[in-house]
Short mmCIF file of C-alpha atoms and ligand atoms in Angstrom, two decimals:
data_model
loop_
_atom_site.label_atom_id
_atom_site.label_comp_id
_atom_site.label_asym_id
_atom_site.label_seq_id
_atom_site.Cartn_x
_atom_site.Cartn_y
_atom_site.Cartn_z
CA MET D 1125 12.98 -16.65 18.77
CA ARG D 1126 11.64 -13.47 17.31
CA THR D 1127 8.07 -12.52 17.61
CA ILE D 1128 6.40 -10.60 14.87
CA GLU D 1129 3.89 -8.26 16.35
CA HIS D 1130 0.96 -6.36 14.85
CA TRP D 1131 1.20 -2.69 13.57
CA ILE D 1132 -1.70 -0.89 14.88
CA ASP D 1133 -1.97 3.05 15.39
CA GLY D 1134 1.58 3.55 14.27
CA LYS D 1135 2.95 1.21 16.62
CA SER D 1136 4.41 -2.48 16.85
CA THR D 1137 2.02 -3.88 19.43
CA ALA D 1138 1.38 -7.51 20.70
CA GLY D 1139 -2.24 -6.46 21.36
CA VAL D 1140 -3.94 -9.43 23.45
CA SER D 1141 -2.81 -12.26 20.88
CA THR D 1142 -1.38 -15.45 22.84
CA THR D 1143 -1.26 -17.95 19.88
CA THR D 1144 1.59 -17.71 17.26
CA SER D 1145 2.39 -19.58 13.88
CA ALA D 1146 5.65 -20.53 13.00
CA VAL D 1147 7.58 -18.62 10.08
CA PHE D 1148 10.33 -20.64 8.20
CA ASN D 1149 13.40 -20.08 6.24
CA PRO D 1150 12.25 -22.47 3.31
CA ALA D 1151 15.76 -22.75 2.17
CA THR D 1152 17.24 -23.98 5.45
CA GLY D 1153 13.99 -25.46 6.75
CA ALA D 1154 14.52 -23.82 10.00
CA GLN D 1155 12.10 -21.72 11.90
CA SER D 1156 13.28 -17.91 11.96
CA ALA D 1157 10.43 -16.35 13.82
CA GLU D 1158 6.91 -16.68 15.04
CA VAL D 1159 4.14 -14.48 14.09
CA LEU D 1160 1.19 -13.44 16.61
CA LEU D 1161 -2.19 -14.57 15.49
CA GLY D 1162 -4.89 -11.94 15.84
CA THR D 1163 -8.05 -12.15 17.88
CA SER D 1164 -11.22 -10.13 17.27
CA ILE D 1165 -10.04 -7.84 20.08
CA ASP D 1166 -6.96 -6.85 17.95
CA VAL D 1167 -9.23 -6.47 14.88
CA ASP D 1168 -11.19 -4.19 16.95
CA ALA D 1169 -8.37 -2.31 17.91
CA ALA D 1170 -7.08 -1.84 14.39
CA VAL D 1171 -10.46 -0.60 13.20
CA ALA D 1172 -10.55 1.73 16.08
CA ALA D 1173 -7.38 3.37 14.95
CA ALA D 1174 -8.20 3.27 11.44
CA THR D 1175 -11.64 4.93 12.13
CA VAL D 1176 -9.96 7.80 14.11
CA ALA D 1177 -7.32 8.48 11.56
CA PHE D 1178 -9.97 8.39 8.90
CA ALA D 1179 -11.66 11.54 10.29
CA ASP D 1180 -8.48 13.47 9.17
CA TRP D 1181 -6.95 11.48 6.40
CA GLY D 1182 -10.58 11.07 4.63
CA GLN D 1183 -10.48 14.93 4.57
CA SER D 1184 -6.78 15.63 3.61
CA SER D 1185 -5.98 17.74 0.46
CA ILE D 1186 -4.95 15.86 -2.53
CA SER D 1187 -1.95 17.36 -2.56
CA ARG D 1188 -1.03 16.21 1.10
CA ARG D 1189 -1.93 12.58 0.11
CA ALA D 1190 0.07 12.80 -2.73
CA LYS D 1191 3.32 14.19 -1.13
CA VAL D 1192 3.11 11.09 1.42
CA LEU D 1193 2.80 8.61 -1.64
CA PHE D 1194 5.91 10.31 -3.45
CA SER D 1195 7.90 9.87 -0.25
CA PHE D 1196 6.74 6.53 0.40
CA ARG D 1197 7.68 5.41 -3.33
CA GLU D 1198 11.26 7.20 -2.78
CA LEU D 1199 11.46 5.31 0.45
CA VAL D 1200 10.42 1.59 -0.96
CA ASN D 1201 12.78 2.36 -4.18
CA ALA D 1202 15.78 3.19 -1.79
CA ARG D 1203 15.07 0.17 0.67
CA ALA D 1204 14.11 -2.26 -2.04
CA GLN D 1205 16.90 -4.46 -1.52
CA GLU D 1206 16.17 -4.97 2.17
CA LEU D 1207 12.66 -5.73 1.51
CA ALA D 1208 13.69 -8.03 -1.12
CA GLU D 1209 16.18 -10.14 1.09
CA LEU D 1210 13.14 -10.39 3.87
CA ILE D 1211 10.75 -11.72 1.17
CA THR D 1212 13.54 -14.25 -0.17
CA ASP D 1213 14.29 -15.57 3.48
CA GLU D 1214 10.54 -16.26 4.22
CA HIS D 1215 9.15 -17.03 0.72
CA GLY D 1216 12.21 -18.54 -0.64
CA LYS D 1217 12.14 -17.18 -4.04
CA VAL D 1218 15.44 -15.80 -5.57
CA LEU D 1219 16.56 -12.56 -4.63
CA SER D 1220 16.28 -10.77 -8.23
CA ASP D 1221 12.84 -12.17 -8.37
CA ALA D 1222 11.97 -10.75 -4.88
CA LEU D 1223 13.38 -7.50 -6.08
CA GLY D 1224 11.28 -7.68 -9.36
CA GLU D 1225 8.13 -8.12 -7.08
CA VAL D 1226 8.94 -5.03 -5.13
CA GLN D 1227 9.33 -3.19 -8.54
CA ARG D 1228 5.75 -4.23 -9.53
CA GLY D 1229 4.20 -3.06 -6.49
CA LEU D 1230 6.19 0.42 -6.70
CA GLU D 1231 4.52 0.78 -10.00
CA VAL D 1232 1.12 0.82 -8.22
CA VAL D 1233 2.47 3.38 -5.83
CA GLU D 1234 3.68 5.57 -8.95
CA PHE D 1235 0.31 5.27 -10.43
CA ALA D 1236 -1.34 6.34 -7.09
CA CYS D 1237 1.01 9.36 -6.79
CA GLY D 1238 -1.16 10.88 -10.03
CA ILE D 1239 -3.92 11.02 -7.70
CA GLY D 1240 -4.92 14.62 -8.53
CA GLN D 1241 -5.20 13.84 -12.01
CA LEU D 1242 -7.04 10.32 -11.47
CA LEU D 1243 -9.72 11.72 -9.15
CA LYS D 1244 -10.76 14.43 -11.31
CA GLY D 1245 -14.66 14.72 -11.26
CA GLU D 1246 -17.10 15.61 -14.19
CA PHE D 1247 -18.59 19.08 -14.34
CA SER D 1248 -21.78 20.04 -16.35
CA ASP D 1249 -22.61 23.58 -16.60
CA GLN D 1250 -26.49 24.95 -16.84
CA VAL D 1251 -28.02 21.55 -16.80
CA SER D 1252 -31.05 23.69 -16.27
CA ALA D 1253 -31.69 27.39 -15.87
CA ASP D 1254 -28.98 28.44 -13.38
CA VAL D 1255 -28.33 24.83 -12.12
CA ASP D 1256 -25.22 22.82 -12.46
CA SER D 1257 -24.19 19.52 -11.65
CA TYR D 1258 -20.85 17.83 -10.92
CA SER D 1259 -19.94 14.30 -9.81
CA TYR D 1260 -17.01 13.08 -7.81
CA ARG D 1261 -15.83 10.25 -5.99
CA GLU D 1262 -15.31 9.92 -2.22
CA PRO D 1263 -13.33 7.55 -0.02
CA LEU D 1264 -15.44 4.57 1.72
CA GLY D 1265 -13.62 4.61 4.81
CA VAL D 1266 -11.77 1.72 6.88
CA VAL D 1267 -11.01 -0.93 4.20
CA ALA D 1268 -9.21 -4.10 4.70
CA GLY D 1269 -6.67 -6.49 2.46
CA ILE D 1270 -6.14 -10.15 3.05
CA THR D 1271 -3.29 -11.39 1.12
CA PRO D 1272 -1.36 -14.74 0.01
CA PHE D 1273 2.03 -15.99 0.82
CA ASN D 1274 3.15 -15.70 -2.88
CA PHE D 1275 3.76 -11.77 -3.08
CA PRO D 1276 4.06 -10.60 0.38
CA ALA D 1277 4.92 -7.21 -0.92
CA MET D 1278 3.43 -6.96 -4.18
CA VAL D 1279 -0.16 -8.22 -3.75
CA PRO D 1280 -0.67 -5.67 -0.66
CA MET D 1281 0.72 -2.91 -2.86
CA TRP D 1282 -2.06 -3.78 -5.44
CA MET D 1283 -4.16 -2.48 -2.88
CA PHE D 1284 -3.13 -0.10 -0.27
CA PRO D 1285 -1.49 2.46 -2.36
CA ILE D 1286 -4.84 3.39 -4.25
CA ALA D 1287 -6.80 2.87 -1.03
CA ILE D 1288 -4.72 5.55 0.87
CA ALA D 1289 -4.49 7.91 -2.08
CA THR D 1290 -8.01 8.00 -2.32
CA GLY D 1291 -8.52 8.80 1.21
CA ASN D 1292 -9.45 5.52 2.89
CA THR D 1293 -7.68 3.91 5.87
CA PHE D 1294 -6.42 0.41 5.73
CA ILE D 1295 -6.06 -2.87 7.65
CA LEU D 1296 -3.56 -5.36 6.04
CA LYS D 1297 -3.86 -9.17 7.08
CA PRO D 1298 -1.05 -10.47 5.48
CA SER D 1299 -0.24 -14.13 5.01
CA GLU D 1300 1.16 -15.90 8.02
CA ARG D 1301 3.89 -17.43 6.18
CA ASP D 1302 5.97 -14.55 5.31
CA PRO D 1303 4.43 -11.43 7.38
CA SER D 1304 8.14 -9.45 7.77
CA ALA D 1305 7.34 -7.69 4.46
CA SER D 1306 4.44 -5.94 5.46
CA MET D 1307 5.90 -4.75 8.76
CA MET D 1308 8.81 -3.19 6.80
CA LEU D 1309 6.01 -1.70 4.51
CA ALA D 1310 4.32 -0.17 7.55
CA ARG D 1311 7.73 1.32 9.04
CA LEU D 1312 8.21 3.06 5.72
CA TRP D 1313 4.82 4.62 5.37
CA GLN D 1314 5.29 6.10 8.72
CA GLU D 1315 8.80 7.47 7.78
CA ALA D 1316 7.07 8.75 4.68
CA GLY D 1317 4.76 10.76 7.04
CA LEU D 1318 1.57 8.74 6.66
CA PRO D 1319 -0.39 9.52 9.78
CA ASP D 1320 -0.76 6.75 12.42
CA GLY D 1321 -3.47 4.63 12.08
CA VAL D 1322 -3.91 5.14 8.29
CA PHE D 1323 -2.18 1.79 7.60
CA ASN D 1324 -2.50 -0.98 10.14
CA VAL D 1325 -1.26 -4.40 9.95
CA VAL D 1326 -2.93 -7.46 11.83
CA HIS D 1327 -1.31 -10.58 11.41
CA GLY D 1328 -3.33 -13.80 11.85
CA ASN D 1329 -5.38 -16.88 10.41
CA ALA D 1330 -8.86 -17.75 9.59
CA ASP D 1331 -10.31 -16.56 12.83
CA THR D 1332 -8.42 -13.13 12.44
CA VAL D 1333 -9.70 -12.74 8.73
CA ASN D 1334 -13.34 -13.79 9.99
CA ALA D 1335 -13.40 -10.96 12.34
CA ILE D 1336 -12.63 -8.78 9.58
CA LEU D 1337 -15.32 -9.83 7.65
CA ASP D 1338 -17.84 -9.55 9.97
CA HIS D 1339 -16.49 -5.94 11.41
CA PRO D 1340 -19.36 -3.41 11.01
CA GLY D 1341 -16.46 -0.82 11.15
CA ILE D 1342 -14.74 -2.35 7.93
CA ALA D 1343 -16.55 -0.92 4.49
CA ALA D 1344 -14.79 -3.25 1.98
CA VAL D 1345 -12.58 -6.01 1.78
CA SER D 1346 -9.88 -6.90 -1.05
CA PHE D 1347 -8.82 -10.51 -1.12
CA VAL D 1348 -6.15 -12.37 -3.04
CA GLY D 1349 -5.83 -16.23 -2.56
CA SER D 1350 -7.03 -19.49 -3.38
CA THR D 1351 -10.37 -19.76 -4.66
CA PRO D 1352 -12.15 -21.97 -2.04
CA ILE D 1353 -11.10 -19.11 0.56
CA ALA D 1354 -12.25 -16.44 -2.11
CA ARG D 1355 -15.65 -17.93 -2.25
CA HIS D 1356 -15.61 -17.78 1.88
CA ILE D 1357 -14.50 -14.36 1.85
CA HIS D 1358 -16.97 -12.98 -0.89
CA ALA D 1359 -19.95 -14.93 0.55
CA ARG D 1360 -19.36 -13.73 4.44
CA ALA D 1361 -18.26 -10.14 3.58
CA THR D 1362 -21.13 -9.40 1.49
CA ALA D 1363 -23.47 -10.74 3.84
CA ALA D 1364 -22.25 -8.44 6.13
CA GLY D 1365 -22.80 -5.45 3.73
CA LYS D 1366 -19.40 -5.00 2.49
CA ARG D 1367 -18.04 -3.96 -0.89
CA VAL D 1368 -15.80 -7.25 -1.71
CA GLN D 1369 -13.28 -8.09 -4.64
CA ALA D 1370 -11.87 -11.53 -4.15
CA LEU D 1371 -9.23 -12.89 -6.52
CA GLY D 1372 -8.85 -16.68 -6.53
CA GLY D 1373 -6.54 -19.42 -7.87
CA ALA D 1374 -5.54 -20.18 -11.36
CA LYS D 1375 -4.50 -22.68 -13.93
CA ASN D 1376 -2.78 -20.92 -16.51
CA HIS D 1377 -2.32 -22.64 -20.19
CA ALA D 1378 -0.02 -21.52 -22.86
CA VAL D 1379 -0.91 -22.82 -26.39
CA VAL D 1380 1.90 -23.54 -28.78
CA MET D 1381 1.06 -23.41 -32.35
CA PRO D 1382 3.01 -25.48 -34.90
CA ASP D 1383 4.05 -22.00 -36.58
CA ALA D 1384 5.84 -20.65 -33.41
CA GLU D 1385 9.35 -20.52 -33.01
CA LEU D 1386 9.72 -23.30 -30.88
CA ALA D 1387 13.15 -22.57 -29.01
CA PHE D 1388 11.49 -19.08 -27.96
CA ALA D 1389 8.39 -20.48 -26.93
CA ALA D 1390 10.31 -23.18 -24.92
CA ASN D 1391 12.59 -20.69 -23.40
CA HIS D 1392 9.93 -18.43 -22.23
CA LEU D 1393 7.73 -21.37 -21.08
CA THR D 1394 10.52 -22.60 -18.74
CA ALA D 1395 10.66 -19.30 -16.96
CA ALA D 1396 7.07 -18.99 -16.81
CA ALA D 1397 6.37 -22.37 -15.42
CA PHE D 1398 9.58 -22.60 -13.09
CA GLY D 1399 10.14 -19.08 -12.08
CA SER D 1400 8.99 -18.27 -8.08
CA ALA D 1401 9.33 -22.21 -8.13
CA GLY D 1402 5.88 -22.04 -10.04
CA GLU D 1403 4.23 -20.23 -7.06
CA ARG D 1404 2.84 -17.29 -9.02
CA CYS D 1405 -0.93 -16.82 -9.77
CA MET D 1406 0.38 -16.30 -13.60
CA ALA D 1407 2.51 -19.05 -13.80
CA ILE D 1408 2.09 -21.16 -16.68
CA SER D 1409 1.32 -24.57 -15.49
CA VAL D 1410 -0.12 -26.14 -18.66
CA ALA D 1411 1.59 -26.18 -22.12
CA VAL D 1412 -1.14 -27.02 -24.71
CA ALA D 1413 1.01 -28.25 -27.62
CA VAL D 1414 -0.79 -28.02 -31.06
CA GLY D 1415 -0.30 -30.87 -33.57
CA ALA D 1416 3.35 -31.11 -34.96
CA ALA D 1417 4.64 -28.50 -32.29
CA ALA D 1418 4.54 -31.35 -29.49
CA ASP D 1419 7.41 -33.45 -29.77
CA GLY D 1420 9.79 -30.81 -30.58
CA LEU D 1421 8.67 -28.59 -27.68
CA ILE D 1422 8.82 -31.49 -25.10
CA GLU D 1423 12.34 -32.29 -26.08
CA LEU D 1424 13.51 -28.35 -25.64
CA LEU D 1425 11.42 -28.12 -22.56
CA GLY D 1426 12.96 -31.43 -20.95
CA LYS D 1427 16.63 -29.79 -21.68
CA GLN D 1428 15.83 -26.55 -20.18
CA ALA D 1429 14.38 -27.60 -17.20
CA ASN D 1430 17.31 -30.17 -16.62
CA ASP D 1431 19.48 -26.99 -16.77
CA ILE D 1432 17.58 -25.17 -13.99
CA LYS D 1433 19.86 -24.36 -10.97
CA VAL D 1434 17.87 -24.95 -8.04
CA GLY D 1435 19.21 -23.65 -4.68
CA SER D 1436 18.79 -20.90 -1.85
CA GLY D 1437 17.18 -17.74 -3.04
CA ARG D 1438 20.22 -16.01 -1.64
CA GLY D 1439 22.63 -17.79 -3.82
CA ASP D 1440 24.34 -16.59 -6.84
CA GLY D 1441 23.41 -17.58 -10.09
CA ILE D 1442 20.40 -19.70 -8.63
CA ASP D 1443 17.48 -19.68 -10.95
CA MET D 1444 14.76 -21.41 -8.75
CA GLY D 1445 14.56 -21.67 -4.92
CA PRO D 1446 12.31 -23.72 -2.54
CA VAL D 1447 8.53 -24.08 -2.21
CA VAL D 1448 7.26 -22.27 0.62
CA THR D 1449 6.58 -24.78 3.43
CA ALA D 1450 7.23 -28.72 3.97
CA GLU D 1451 3.32 -29.38 3.54
CA ALA D 1452 3.58 -27.57 0.22
CA LYS D 1453 6.21 -30.01 -0.83
CA VAL D 1454 4.28 -33.12 0.04
CA ARG D 1455 1.31 -31.64 -1.78
CA ILE D 1456 3.02 -31.05 -4.98
CA THR D 1457 5.05 -34.21 -4.65
CA SER D 1458 1.97 -36.22 -4.06
CA LEU D 1459 0.39 -34.74 -7.28
CA ILE D 1460 3.12 -35.54 -9.33
CA ASP D 1461 2.87 -39.15 -7.85
CA SER D 1462 -0.83 -39.33 -8.75
CA ALA D 1463 0.09 -38.15 -12.38
CA GLN D 1464 2.52 -41.14 -12.62
CA LYS D 1465 0.04 -43.45 -11.61
CA GLN D 1466 -2.94 -41.97 -14.03
CA GLY D 1467 -0.74 -42.22 -16.84
CA ALA D 1468 1.32 -38.99 -17.54
CA LYS D 1469 4.63 -39.57 -18.92
CA ILE D 1470 7.20 -38.30 -16.39
CA CYS D 1471 10.23 -36.54 -18.81
CA VAL D 1472 11.88 -34.64 -15.89
CA ASP D 1473 11.21 -35.77 -12.44
CA GLY D 1474 12.08 -33.11 -9.69
CA ARG D 1475 10.48 -35.17 -6.45
CA ASN D 1476 14.01 -36.65 -5.10
CA LEU D 1477 16.17 -33.46 -5.37
CA THR D 1478 18.51 -32.52 -2.54
CA VAL D 1479 20.46 -29.24 -2.52
CA THR D 1480 23.65 -29.47 -1.08
CA GLY D 1481 24.20 -27.49 2.27
CA PHE D 1482 20.35 -27.25 2.32
CA GLU D 1483 19.24 -30.95 2.92
CA SER D 1484 16.30 -29.63 5.20
CA GLY D 1485 15.03 -27.25 2.67
CA PHE D 1486 11.65 -27.52 1.10
CA PHE D 1487 12.92 -28.21 -2.29
CA VAL D 1488 11.15 -29.73 -5.51
CA GLY D 1489 12.80 -29.62 -8.43
CA PRO D 1490 11.53 -28.67 -11.98
CA THR D 1491 9.14 -31.37 -13.10
CA LEU D 1492 8.08 -31.97 -16.65
CA LEU D 1493 4.94 -33.95 -17.58
CA ASP D 1494 3.86 -35.25 -20.90
CA GLU D 1495 0.50 -36.67 -22.17
CA VAL D 1496 -1.28 -35.13 -19.49
CA THR D 1497 -5.16 -35.31 -19.76
CA ALA D 1498 -8.19 -33.40 -18.13
CA ASP D 1499 -9.17 -36.29 -16.09
CA MET D 1500 -5.91 -36.40 -14.02
CA ASP D 1501 -5.63 -34.70 -10.43
CA VAL D 1502 -2.25 -32.77 -11.45
CA TYR D 1503 -4.52 -30.88 -14.21
CA GLY D 1504 -8.01 -30.89 -12.00
CA GLN D 1505 -6.04 -29.31 -9.26
CA GLU D 1506 -3.73 -26.07 -8.57
CA VAL D 1507 -0.41 -27.42 -8.24
CA PHE D 1508 1.35 -24.05 -7.23
CA GLY D 1509 4.64 -25.55 -7.69
CA PRO D 1510 7.34 -26.11 -10.28
CA VAL D 1511 5.36 -28.69 -12.37
CA LEU D 1512 4.61 -28.39 -15.98
CA ALA D 1513 2.15 -30.45 -17.72
CA VAL D 1514 1.97 -30.78 -21.27
CA MET D 1515 -1.46 -31.70 -22.99
CA ARG D 1516 -1.59 -32.40 -26.84
CA VAL D 1517 -4.22 -31.41 -29.15
CA GLU D 1518 -4.62 -31.31 -32.77
CA THR D 1519 -6.19 -27.83 -33.57
CA LEU D 1520 -6.16 -24.16 -31.93
CA GLU D 1521 -10.08 -24.53 -31.64
CA GLU D 1522 -9.35 -27.85 -29.48
CA ALA D 1523 -6.92 -25.98 -27.66
CA ILE D 1524 -9.21 -23.14 -27.09
CA ALA D 1525 -11.94 -25.51 -26.05
CA VAL D 1526 -9.55 -27.24 -23.20
CA ILE D 1527 -8.91 -23.44 -21.68
CA ASN D 1528 -12.65 -22.80 -21.66
CA ALA D 1529 -13.54 -26.06 -20.02
CA ASN D 1530 -11.24 -25.34 -17.17
CA PRO D 1531 -12.87 -23.49 -14.12
CA TYR D 1532 -10.47 -21.04 -13.69
CA GLY D 1533 -9.78 -17.86 -16.06
CA ASN D 1534 -6.69 -15.95 -14.64
CA GLY D 1535 -3.98 -15.86 -17.34
CA THR D 1536 -3.16 -17.75 -20.73
CA ALA D 1537 -0.92 -17.05 -23.73
CA VAL D 1538 -0.53 -18.26 -27.27
CA PHE D 1539 2.89 -18.92 -29.03
CA THR D 1540 2.39 -18.16 -32.63
CA ASN D 1541 3.85 -16.30 -35.78
CA SER D 1542 0.24 -16.10 -37.09
CA GLY D 1543 -1.91 -12.88 -36.40
CA ALA D 1544 -5.01 -14.52 -37.43
CA ALA D 1545 -4.41 -17.48 -35.00
CA ALA D 1546 -3.41 -14.82 -32.14
CA ARG D 1547 -6.63 -12.96 -32.69
CA ALA D 1548 -9.13 -16.12 -32.77
CA PHE D 1549 -7.19 -16.93 -29.67
CA THR D 1550 -7.72 -13.47 -27.82
CA ARG D 1551 -11.21 -13.29 -28.79
CA GLY D 1552 -12.02 -16.97 -28.21
CA VAL D 1553 -10.74 -17.67 -24.71
CA LYS D 1554 -12.65 -16.97 -21.34
CA VAL D 1555 -9.68 -15.58 -19.51
CA GLY D 1556 -9.21 -12.24 -17.98
CA MET D 1557 -5.53 -11.75 -18.92
CA ILE D 1558 -3.90 -12.86 -22.25
CA GLY D 1559 -0.41 -12.89 -23.77
CA VAL D 1560 0.36 -13.11 -27.37
CA ASN D 1561 4.09 -14.56 -27.48
CA VAL D 1562 4.16 -13.07 -23.77
CA PRO D 1563 3.78 -16.27 -21.32
CA VAL D 1564 3.14 -14.12 -17.84
CA PRO D 1565 0.92 -11.18 -19.19
CA VAL D 1566 0.83 -9.55 -15.91
CA PRO D 1567 -0.71 -5.87 -16.87
CA MET D 1568 0.85 -2.87 -15.76
CA ALA D 1569 -0.30 -0.68 -12.73
CA TYR D 1570 -2.42 1.61 -15.09
CA HIS D 1571 -4.41 -1.12 -16.61
CA SER D 1572 -6.35 -3.52 -13.92
CA PHE D 1573 -5.27 -7.03 -12.84
CA GLY D 1574 -7.97 -9.84 -12.75
CA GLY D 1575 -9.35 -13.01 -14.06
CA TRP D 1576 -12.73 -14.33 -14.85
CA LYS D 1577 -14.86 -17.48 -13.58
CA ASP D 1578 -13.44 -18.98 -10.39
CA SER D 1579 -10.59 -16.76 -10.61
CA LEU D 1580 -12.29 -13.69 -9.57
CA LEU D 1581 -15.46 -13.17 -7.28
CA GLY D 1582 -16.97 -10.11 -7.03
CA GLU D 1583 -16.96 -7.33 -9.92
CA HIS D 1584 -13.69 -5.31 -9.68
CA HIS D 1585 -10.19 -6.17 -10.82
CA MET D 1586 -7.22 -4.87 -8.78
CA HIS D 1587 -5.62 -1.39 -9.29
CA GLY D 1588 -5.93 0.90 -12.52
CA SER D 1589 -9.32 2.28 -13.10
CA GLU D 1590 -11.18 -0.69 -11.19
CA GLY D 1591 -9.14 -0.11 -8.09
CA LEU D 1592 -10.05 3.68 -7.97
CA HIS D 1593 -13.54 2.65 -8.60
CA PHE D 1594 -13.42 -0.06 -5.78
CA TYR D 1595 -12.18 2.30 -3.07
CA THR D 1596 -14.36 5.16 -3.80
CA ARG D 1597 -18.07 5.92 -4.24
CA GLY D 1598 -19.83 8.38 -6.26
CA LYS D 1599 -21.49 11.69 -5.48
CA VAL D 1600 -23.45 13.77 -7.73
CA VAL D 1601 -24.24 17.30 -6.78
CA THR D 1602 -26.97 19.43 -8.40
CA SER D 1603 -26.62 23.01 -7.40
CA ARG D 1604 -28.76 26.41 -7.95
CA TRP D 1605 -26.68 29.64 -6.86
CA PRO D 1606 -28.62 32.03 -6.28
CA GLN D 1607 -32.13 30.73 -5.70
CA ASP D 1608 -34.33 30.37 -8.66
CA ALA D 1609 -36.78 33.25 -8.61
CA LEU D 1610 -39.51 30.77 -9.63
CA GLY D 1611 -41.31 28.72 -7.06
CA ALA D 1612 -40.90 24.95 -6.31
CA SER D 1613 -43.01 22.37 -8.56
CA PHE D 1614 -44.59 19.40 -7.41
CA ASP D 1615 -43.88 17.63 -10.71
CA MET D 1616 -40.75 15.46 -11.45
CA PRO D 1617 -37.74 18.25 -11.93
CA THR D 1618 -37.17 18.32 -15.61
CA ALA D 1619 -34.71 20.72 -17.35
CA ARG D 1620 -35.83 24.15 -18.18
P1 NAD A 718 -4.89 -18.94 0.79
O1 NAD A 718 -6.26 -18.92 0.04
O2 NAD A 718 -4.44 -20.13 1.64
O3 NAD A 718 -4.57 -17.64 1.74
C1 NAD A 718 -4.84 -16.34 1.50
C2 NAD A 718 -5.14 -15.54 2.48
O4 NAD A 718 -6.19 -16.38 3.40
C3 NAD A 718 -4.14 -15.80 3.76
O5 NAD A 718 -3.91 -14.36 4.33
C4 NAD A 718 -4.75 -16.66 4.91
O6 NAD A 718 -4.15 -16.41 6.22
C5 NAD A 718 -6.02 -16.62 4.52
N1 NAD A 718 -6.69 -17.83 4.99
C6 NAD A 718 -6.54 -18.83 4.67
N2 NAD A 718 -7.40 -19.85 5.09
C7 NAD A 718 -8.52 -19.21 5.44
C8 NAD A 718 -9.76 -19.59 6.04
N3 NAD A 718 -9.91 -20.76 6.09
N4 NAD A 718 -10.79 -18.60 6.13
C9 NAD A 718 -9.97 -17.24 6.14
N5 NAD A 718 -8.79 -16.93 5.67
C10 NAD A 718 -8.18 -17.89 5.23
O7 NAD A 718 -3.66 -18.95 -0.49
P2 NAD A 718 -2.21 -18.95 -0.34
O8 NAD A 718 -1.60 -20.17 -0.19
O9 NAD A 718 -1.52 -18.03 0.60
O10 NAD A 718 -1.70 -18.24 -1.73
C11 NAD A 718 -1.60 -18.98 -2.93
C12 NAD A 718 -3.02 -19.00 -3.64
O11 NAD A 718 -3.29 -17.71 -3.80
C13 NAD A 718 -2.98 -19.56 -4.88
O12 NAD A 718 -4.21 -20.51 -5.10
C14 NAD A 718 -2.82 -18.61 -6.10
O13 NAD A 718 -3.33 -19.04 -7.26
C15 NAD A 718 -3.70 -17.55 -5.40
N6 NAD A 718 -3.31 -16.12 -5.97
C16 NAD A 718 -4.28 -15.63 -6.95
C17 NAD A 718 -3.65 -14.32 -7.37
C18 NAD A 718 -4.65 -13.52 -8.47
O14 NAD A 718 -4.40 -12.70 -8.72
N7 NAD A 718 -5.92 -14.22 -8.65
C19 NAD A 718 -2.54 -13.69 -6.99
C20 NAD A 718 -1.69 -14.35 -6.10
C21 NAD A 718 -2.17 -15.55 -5.43
#
């Protein structure tokens, strides 16, 4: 059995870990590897390496950092297929989708390549007689990222390109379910010329995470995952004096207005609900059909859900792969059971799907539920699987009220041909990322990614200007050259 080790100070190492967690290929259901679970001593070793590396990297020139980023960009781009294959074999998503994930991560690397422009400070000449003022931002030191299973390359790449470009050193604790992509990224950083110790990977579970949260040598923690864990991360790491951004779970609604192009909406909703087996934080899990849109929409969605080709993510012409683990499959199918018991209408049922040749795979077929209400478990919980729930309301105002009553606020979308309805929607919803006739409105790297309410704890979104801000702190220098001939004053300094 292959053992996936940590990556500390530029080397693959077992550290002192003795326990492991099984890694599966979700399409076959077979174990493919075991990953070491790091202890607090392994975290100490990574922090020690990152601290030594920071002394040099934190002082390195902008052009040196930019050169390494450009090389890393080229290497990831050249090896995207290999990286995508690793993702598919441990996550289950189809290869083209895994390639898309690598591409979205690369866009953050490309953003960070412009670090010279991005980090420019401000200068004020002559704020007082012979006195100038300038402000700029410095790196924090050793920072850590804790990431979920559903984007094993992209979500870490929301964090570390900007952290490293701004001069920090980084410790990644990836998901234990699909840890191989992070190891390939570590090797590519080394090939790109990043000094050892600047990028480290410590694998593990809750104990490893807690060692990171408590470690006095780590200045900031970025987290992406489910809301209960995001709360824990935020509370414990802020109590330890760290800067924290913790992105949580989601329940993304798409509103379909009666004036929308129904075929267009159904087509896009199908892809947004069932792409990556619904395991995207921006997946649409609830369609809110307004008035007369409902019956036609359900009919089209049902047809399209039945046409989806489910199979191994490595297969040709496959639209949707398995879910990530056997436990996820049980959780998702139980939520479909509960929806049925609580009165939802099952229009398409994915519970008993078997894929020929992959009988032990963790497959759940596309599932379409109608007449879902807010009191049902399938609505109250994050399903994170290929289940689209349809709710029926009479007006746009009612649809907005449904969205705003939900504790999550990650993404949402509206399908309409009315500019007035779109404007009322975008202004009315308490959600961080909004699509107008765009069902998965993932912001580009130069904007910031983040939700509202229970989808984000802490102040900063990921990447864009918020990422730059998160990984740096400001300094303002007030300077006088040469010395003023006048003497010092005991009064509050004011401009002369
Ligand atoms: P998760 O919360 O179970 O795990 C995320 C990370 O936390 C992993 O590295 C895991 O090892 C660690 N972890 C798990 N339990 C822990 C504990 N008790 N204490 C400390 N650390 C712990 O999430 P997941 O199942 O890997 O990913 C799916 C979740 O991530 C969904 O809720 C999804 O909505 C969310 N997500 C959100 C975004 C976003 O941008 N808001 C993006 C991607 C995924």
